[in-house]
Structures are given as structure tokens and as C-alpha cells.
Coordinates of C-alpha atoms in Angstrom, one line a residue:
X1 CA 35.0 69.4 94.5
X2 CA 38.2 71.4 94.4
X3 CA 38.8 73.0 91.0
X4 CA 42.0 72.0 89.2
X5 CA 44.7 74.5 89.2
X6 CA 46.0 73.5 85.7
X7 CA 43.8 73.5 82.7
X8 CA 43.1 70.2 80.8
X9 CA 44.8 70.7 77.5
X10 CA 44.4 67.1 76.4
X11 CA 41.0 67.4 74.8
X12 CA 42.1 70.5 72.9
X13 CA 45.3 68.8 71.7
X14 CA 43.4 65.7 70.7
X15 CA 41.0 67.8 68.6
X16 CA 43.7 69.8 67.0
X17 CA 45.6 66.7 65.9
X18 CA 42.5 65.1 64.5
X19 CA 41.6 68.3 62.6
X20 CA 45.1 68.5 61.2
X21 CA 45.1 64.8 60.0
X22 CA 41.6 65.2 58.5
X23 CA 42.7 68.3 56.7
X24 CA 45.8 66.5 55.3
X25 CA 43.8 63.5 54.2
X26 CA 40.9 65.4 52.6
X27 CA 43.1 68.1 51.0
X28 CA 45.9 65.9 49.7
X29 CA 44.1 62.6 49.2
X30 CA 45.1 61.9 45.6
X31 CA 48.7 63.1 46.2
X32 CA 48.9 60.8 49.3
X33 CA 47.7 57.8 47.3
X34 CA 50.5 58.6 44.8
X35 CA 53.0 58.9 47.5
X36 CA 51.9 55.5 49.0
X37 CA 52.3 53.9 45.6
X38 CA 55.8 55.4 45.1
X39 CA 56.9 54.1 48.6
X40 CA 55.3 50.7 48.0
X41 CA 56.8 50.1 44.5
X42 CA 60.4 49.4 45.6
X43 CA 59.2 47.0 48.3
X44 CA 57.1 45.1 45.7
X45 CA 60.0 45.0 43.3
X46 CA 62.4 43.6 45.9
X47 CA 59.7 41.0 46.9
X48 CA 59.4 40.0 43.2
X49 CA 63.2 39.6 42.9
X50 CA 63.2 37.4 46.1
X51 CA 60.4 35.2 45.0
X52 CA 62.5 32.8 42.9
X53 CA 64.9 32.4 45.9
X54 CA 64.2 28.9 47.3
X55 CA 65.5 27.9 50.8
X56 CA 67.9 25.5 49.2
X57 CA 69.4 28.1 46.8
X58 CA 69.5 30.7 49.6
X59 CA 71.5 28.2 51.8
X60 CA 74.2 27.9 49.1
X61 CA 74.2 31.6 48.4
X62 CA 74.6 32.6 52.1
X63 CA 77.3 29.9 52.6
X64 CA 79.3 31.4 49.7
X65 CA 78.8 35.0 51.0
X66 CA 79.8 33.9 54.5
X67 CA 82.9 32.2 53.3
X68 CA 83.9 35.2 51.1
X69 CA 83.4 37.5 54.0
X70 CA 85.4 35.7 56.7
X71 CA 87.2 33.0 54.8
X72 CA 85.9 30.6 57.5
X73 CA 84.1 27.4 56.8
X74 CA 82.7 27.4 60.3
X75 CA 81.2 30.9 60.0
X76 CA 79.8 30.1 56.5
X77 CA 78.1 26.9 57.8
X78 CA 76.6 28.7 60.8
X79 CA 75.1 31.4 58.4
X80 CA 73.8 28.7 56.1
X81 CA 72.3 26.9 59.1
X82 CA 70.3 30.0 60.0
X83 CA 68.9 30.1 56.6
X84 CA 68.0 26.5 56.7
X85 CA 66.2 27.1 60.0
X86 CA 64.1 29.7 58.4
X87 CA 63.1 27.2 55.7
X88 CA 62.4 24.4 58.1
X89 CA 60.1 26.6 60.1
X90 CA 57.8 26.9 57.1
X91 CA 57.7 30.6 57.1
X92 CA 60.0 31.2 54.0
X93 CA 57.6 33.4 52.1
X94 CA 56.9 35.6 55.1
X95 CA 60.6 35.9 55.8
X96 CA 61.2 37.1 52.3
X97 CA 58.5 39.7 52.7
X98 CA 60.2 41.0 55.8
X99 CA 63.6 40.9 54.2
X100 CA 62.3 43.0 51.3
X101 CA 60.9 45.7 53.7
X102 CA 64.2 45.8 55.6
X103 CA 66.3 46.1 52.3
X104 CA 64.2 49.0 51.0
X105 CA 64.2 50.6 54.5
X106 CA 68.0 50.4 54.8
X107 CA 68.4 51.9 51.3
X108 CA 66.2 54.9 52.2
X109 CA 68.0 55.2 55.5
X110 CA 71.4 55.4 53.8
X111 CA 70.0 57.8 51.2
X112 CA 68.7 60.1 53.8
X113 CA 71.0 59.5 56.7
X114 CA 74.4 59.9 54.9
X115 CA 73.7 63.4 53.5
X116 CA 72.3 64.5 57.0
X117 CA 75.3 63.1 58.8
X118 CA 77.7 64.9 56.4
X119 CA 75.9 68.3 56.6
X120 CA 75.5 68.0 60.4
X121 CA 79.3 67.3 60.7
X122 CA 80.1 70.5 58.7
X123 CA 77.4 72.7 60.1
X124 CA 77.2 72.9 63.9
X125 CA 74.0 74.8 63.8
X126 CA 72.3 72.1 61.8
X127 CA 73.7 69.5 64.2
X128 CA 72.2 71.4 67.2
X129 CA 68.9 71.5 65.4
X130 CA 68.8 67.9 64.5
X131 CA 69.8 66.5 67.9
X132 CA 66.4 67.1 69.5
X133 CA 64.7 65.8 66.4
X134 CA 66.7 62.6 66.5
X135 CA 65.9 62.3 70.3
X136 CA 62.2 62.7 69.6
X137 CA 62.3 60.1 66.7
X138 CA 64.0 57.5 69.0
X139 CA 62.1 58.1 72.3
X140 CA 58.5 58.7 71.1
X141 CA 56.6 55.3 71.2
X142 CA 56.0 54.0 67.7
X143 CA 52.2 53.7 68.2
X144 CA 52.0 57.5 68.7
X145 CA 53.0 58.2 65.1
X146 CA 51.8 54.9 63.6
X147 CA 48.2 55.9 63.8
X148 CA 48.4 59.2 61.9
X149 CA 50.8 57.7 59.4
X150 CA 48.4 54.8 58.7
X151 CA 45.5 57.3 58.4
X152 CA 47.4 59.5 56.0
X153 CA 48.9 56.7 53.8
X154 CA 46.5 53.9 54.4
X155 CA 47.3 50.4 55.5
X156 CA 50.1 48.2 54.0
X157 CA 53.7 48.6 53.2
X158 CA 53.9 52.4 52.7
X159 CA 53.1 53.4 56.4
X160 CA 55.2 50.5 57.6
X161 CA 58.2 51.9 55.6
X162 CA 57.7 55.4 57.0
X163 CA 57.4 54.1 60.5
X164 CA 60.6 52.1 60.1
X165 CA 62.5 55.2 58.7
X166 CA 61.3 57.3 61.7
X167 CA 62.6 54.6 64.2
X168 CA 65.8 53.5 62.5
X169 CA 67.2 56.6 60.8
X170 CA 68.7 58.4 63.8
X171 CA 71.5 55.9 64.7
X172 CA 72.9 56.0 61.2
X173 CA 72.8 59.7 60.8
X174 CA 74.2 60.3 64.3
X175 CA 77.1 57.8 63.9
X176 CA 77.9 59.2 60.4
X177 CA 78.2 62.7 61.9
X178 CA 80.2 61.4 64.8
X179 CA 82.6 59.5 62.6
X180 CA 83.2 62.5 60.4
X181 CA 83.8 64.7 63.4
X182 CA 86.3 62.4 65.0
X183 CA 88.6 61.8 62.0
X184 CA 92.2 63.1 62.0
X185 CA 92.0 66.7 60.8
X186 CA 95.6 66.6 59.8
X187 CA 94.8 64.1 57.0
X188 CA 92.1 66.4 55.7
X189 CA 94.4 69.4 55.7
X190 CA 97.1 67.3 54.0
X191 CA 94.6 66.3 51.3
X192 CA 93.6 69.8 50.8
X193 CA 97.2 70.9 50.6
X194 CA 97.9 68.3 47.9
X195 CA 95.2 70.0 45.8
X196 CA 92.1 68.0 46.5
X197 CA 88.8 70.0 46.5
X198 CA 86.2 69.5 49.2
X199 CA 84.2 66.9 47.3
X200 CA 87.3 64.8 46.6
X201 CA 88.5 65.1 50.2
X202 CA 85.1 64.0 51.4
X203 CA 85.0 60.9 49.1
X204 CA 88.6 59.9 49.2
X205 CA 89.8 60.9 52.8
X206 CA 86.9 61.7 55.2
X207 CA 84.4 59.0 54.4
X208 CA 87.0 56.1 54.3
X209 CA 88.4 57.3 57.7
X210 CA 84.9 57.5 59.2
X211 CA 84.0 54.1 57.7
X212 CA 84.0 52.1 61.0
X213 CA 81.5 54.5 62.7
X214 CA 79.3 54.6 59.6
X215 CA 79.2 50.8 59.3
X216 CA 78.4 50.6 63.1
X217 CA 75.4 52.9 62.5
X218 CA 74.3 51.0 59.5
X219 CA 74.3 47.7 61.5
X220 CA 72.3 49.3 64.3
X221 CA 69.8 50.7 61.8
X222 CA 69.3 47.3 60.3
X223 CA 68.6 45.8 63.7
X224 CA 66.2 48.6 64.6
X225 CA 64.4 48.1 61.3
X226 CA 63.9 44.4 62.0
X227 CA 62.6 45.4 65.5
X228 CA 59.8 47.3 63.8
X229 CA 58.6 44.2 61.9
X230 CA 55.9 43.1 64.5
X231 CA 54.7 46.6 65.1
X232 CA 54.5 47.2 61.2
X233 CA 52.2 44.2 61.0
X234 CA 49.6 45.9 62.9
X235 CA 49.1 48.3 60.1
X236 CA 48.9 45.8 57.3
X237 CA 52.5 45.0 56.5
X238 CA 53.1 41.4 55.5
X239 CA 55.9 39.2 56.9
X240 CA 57.0 37.5 60.0
X241 CA 55.3 40.2 62.2
X242 CA 52.1 39.2 60.7
X243 CA 52.7 35.6 61.8
X244 CA 53.3 36.7 65.4
X245 CA 50.3 39.0 65.3
X246 CA 48.1 36.1 64.0
X247 CA 49.3 33.9 66.9
X248 CA 48.4 36.6 69.4
X249 CA 44.9 37.2 67.9
X250 CA 44.1 33.5 67.7
X251 CA 45.7 32.7 71.1
X252 CA 47.9 30.3 69.3
X253 CA 51.2 30.2 71.3
X254 CA 52.8 27.8 68.9
X255 CA 52.3 30.1 65.9
X256 CA 53.5 33.1 67.8
X257 CA 56.6 31.2 68.9
X258 CA 57.4 30.0 65.4
X259 CA 57.2 33.6 64.1
X260 CA 59.2 34.9 67.0
X261 CA 61.9 32.3 66.5
X262 CA 62.1 33.1 62.8
X263 CA 62.6 36.8 63.5
X264 CA 65.4 35.9 65.9
X265 CA 67.1 33.7 63.3
X266 CA 66.7 36.4 60.7
X267 CA 68.1 39.0 63.1
X268 CA 71.2 36.9 64.0
X269 CA 71.8 36.2 60.2
X270 CA 71.5 40.0 59.2
X271 CA 73.7 41.1 62.1
X272 CA 76.5 38.7 61.6
X273 CA 76.5 38.6 57.9
X274 CA 76.4 42.3 57.4
X275 CA 79.1 42.9 59.9
X276 CA 81.3 40.4 58.1
X277 CA 80.6 41.6 54.6
X278 CA 80.8 45.4 55.4
X279 CA 83.8 45.3 57.7
X280 CA 85.8 42.6 55.8
X281 CA 86.7 40.7 59.0
X282 CA 88.8 38.0 57.3
X283 CA 91.8 36.2 58.9
X284 CA 95.3 37.4 58.1
X285 CA 97.6 35.7 55.7
X286 CA 98.9 32.5 57.2
X287 CA 96.0 31.9 59.5
X288 CA 93.8 29.0 59.0
X289 CA 90.3 29.2 57.5
X290 CA 88.7 27.4 60.4

């Protein structure tokens, strides 16, 4: 048998990763349990707040939000119909669990991605450093980091939240940086000439001018967070992904179809409603509401 010219590093790398994960779990066990509880607490809180929300009440609420966002009865009725569809499918509780995970994930994404985008826009070296990191976060298959994250944080909402952050953070941070880089520098220089300091210029001039790109990144991150729902169910996260997973495990095509359809309805609802609310796409004066 002809000997291989290249050494087999796979076994060595596998052992090194296993030893590193074991060292982290054994050495930081109690701290990791505390971190998991910290990450899980806001998701549980949002789930508790969403529990009293019945499908009927949610239909009225979304109808009102849709009308305020677009001043269109047709748009508001379409958004309310999507919510009614979730209720009619019988997966309302699972949909609220998924929504809670998405809400908390998006809050973390904004809290981390906005400062990263601002710093990267001002520090070219940091931008060059973060670019390959973002590429790795977006291209690496989720199952590659899902296993060690689940081993470190345990099963449930905490590893699902971390996995969602890894997957959905890059587009928001990148588009925030891009939006700040492409604004009119003349407006910034004029603001500085009028006496505004760097912080005031950022809050009053730069961020408002970069708002379209930032909102586009936020919308993409929301959709990517929802895309992780089914994957997150494999490490114990509750929600619509668990419904799809149960359908797969039980060879129940109908259950899987119901869960998948509910995810589609929720995705369309979040996409259209968040775009309308954040971008304020209402008709101009004199135009009809329909």
C-alpha cells in the first residue's frame, strides 16, 4: 500500500478539540451554569409576558400595528390574517416560544452589532480584523459549533440563543458599518463645524443618515434568527422547530408540514411588519389608505 504523502491531522485535531471542551466544562462548570441561567432568564421573561396574549387579542393588536405602520386597511388585514393562521394551526404556544427566542436574540444582536459596526466604521484595522471573523460565522455550518456549545452550556434555550447570535449577528454589524461609511462626510464636517462633539455627531447626524442600511441589516438578522429555529430545536429549544423535529422523528409528514407552515407564516409576518414599523412606509398625504 502506497504511503500517504500528507499526514492525517484529523484525529489530532479531533482530540485537541475534545480536550479543550472537556477542560472548559470541568474547569468552569459552575460559571457556565450561571452563564446559561443568565442567557435563559430574558427568554423566560419574554415567554411569560407573551403567555396572556391569546390569538384573538394578537389579531387585534397586529391589525392596529399594521394600520399605524402603513395607514392601509389591506396591509393591516393581511398581517392580522397571518396571526389568525397561526392560531388556526393549533401551534400558538409553540409560536410564542419561538417569538420569545427571536425577540431576545434580536436585542442581543443590536446590543452587540451596533457598537461593533460603529467601531469598525471608525477603525479600519478593526474592520479588517472582523471581516474574516464575520465570514467564518456566516459560512461555517451551524452543526459544527452547535455540538460544543451544547456541551458547554447544556441543552435548552441558552445554547440556542448563542447559536442564533453566531449565525445572525454578522449581517447587522456589517450593514451598520457599511451605512456609516457611505454617509455624506460633508454633513458630518458641517456638524462638527457647528460645535457638535463626536458623540453628538454620531447620535444626531451619522446614525440617522445610516438608518436605511441599519434597518436592512436588522431585517436580515431577524430572518436569519428565524432560520435557526429548526436547528435550535435539536439542542432542546422549544418552539415551532420542535414541532418540525417531532414530525421528522415520528415520520409524521402532517405534523412536520403544520410546523413548517407556521414558520413560514411567522417569517412573513415578522418580515413585512418589521419593515413597515421600522421604515415608516406610509402613504403620502392625499393618498388613499387602501
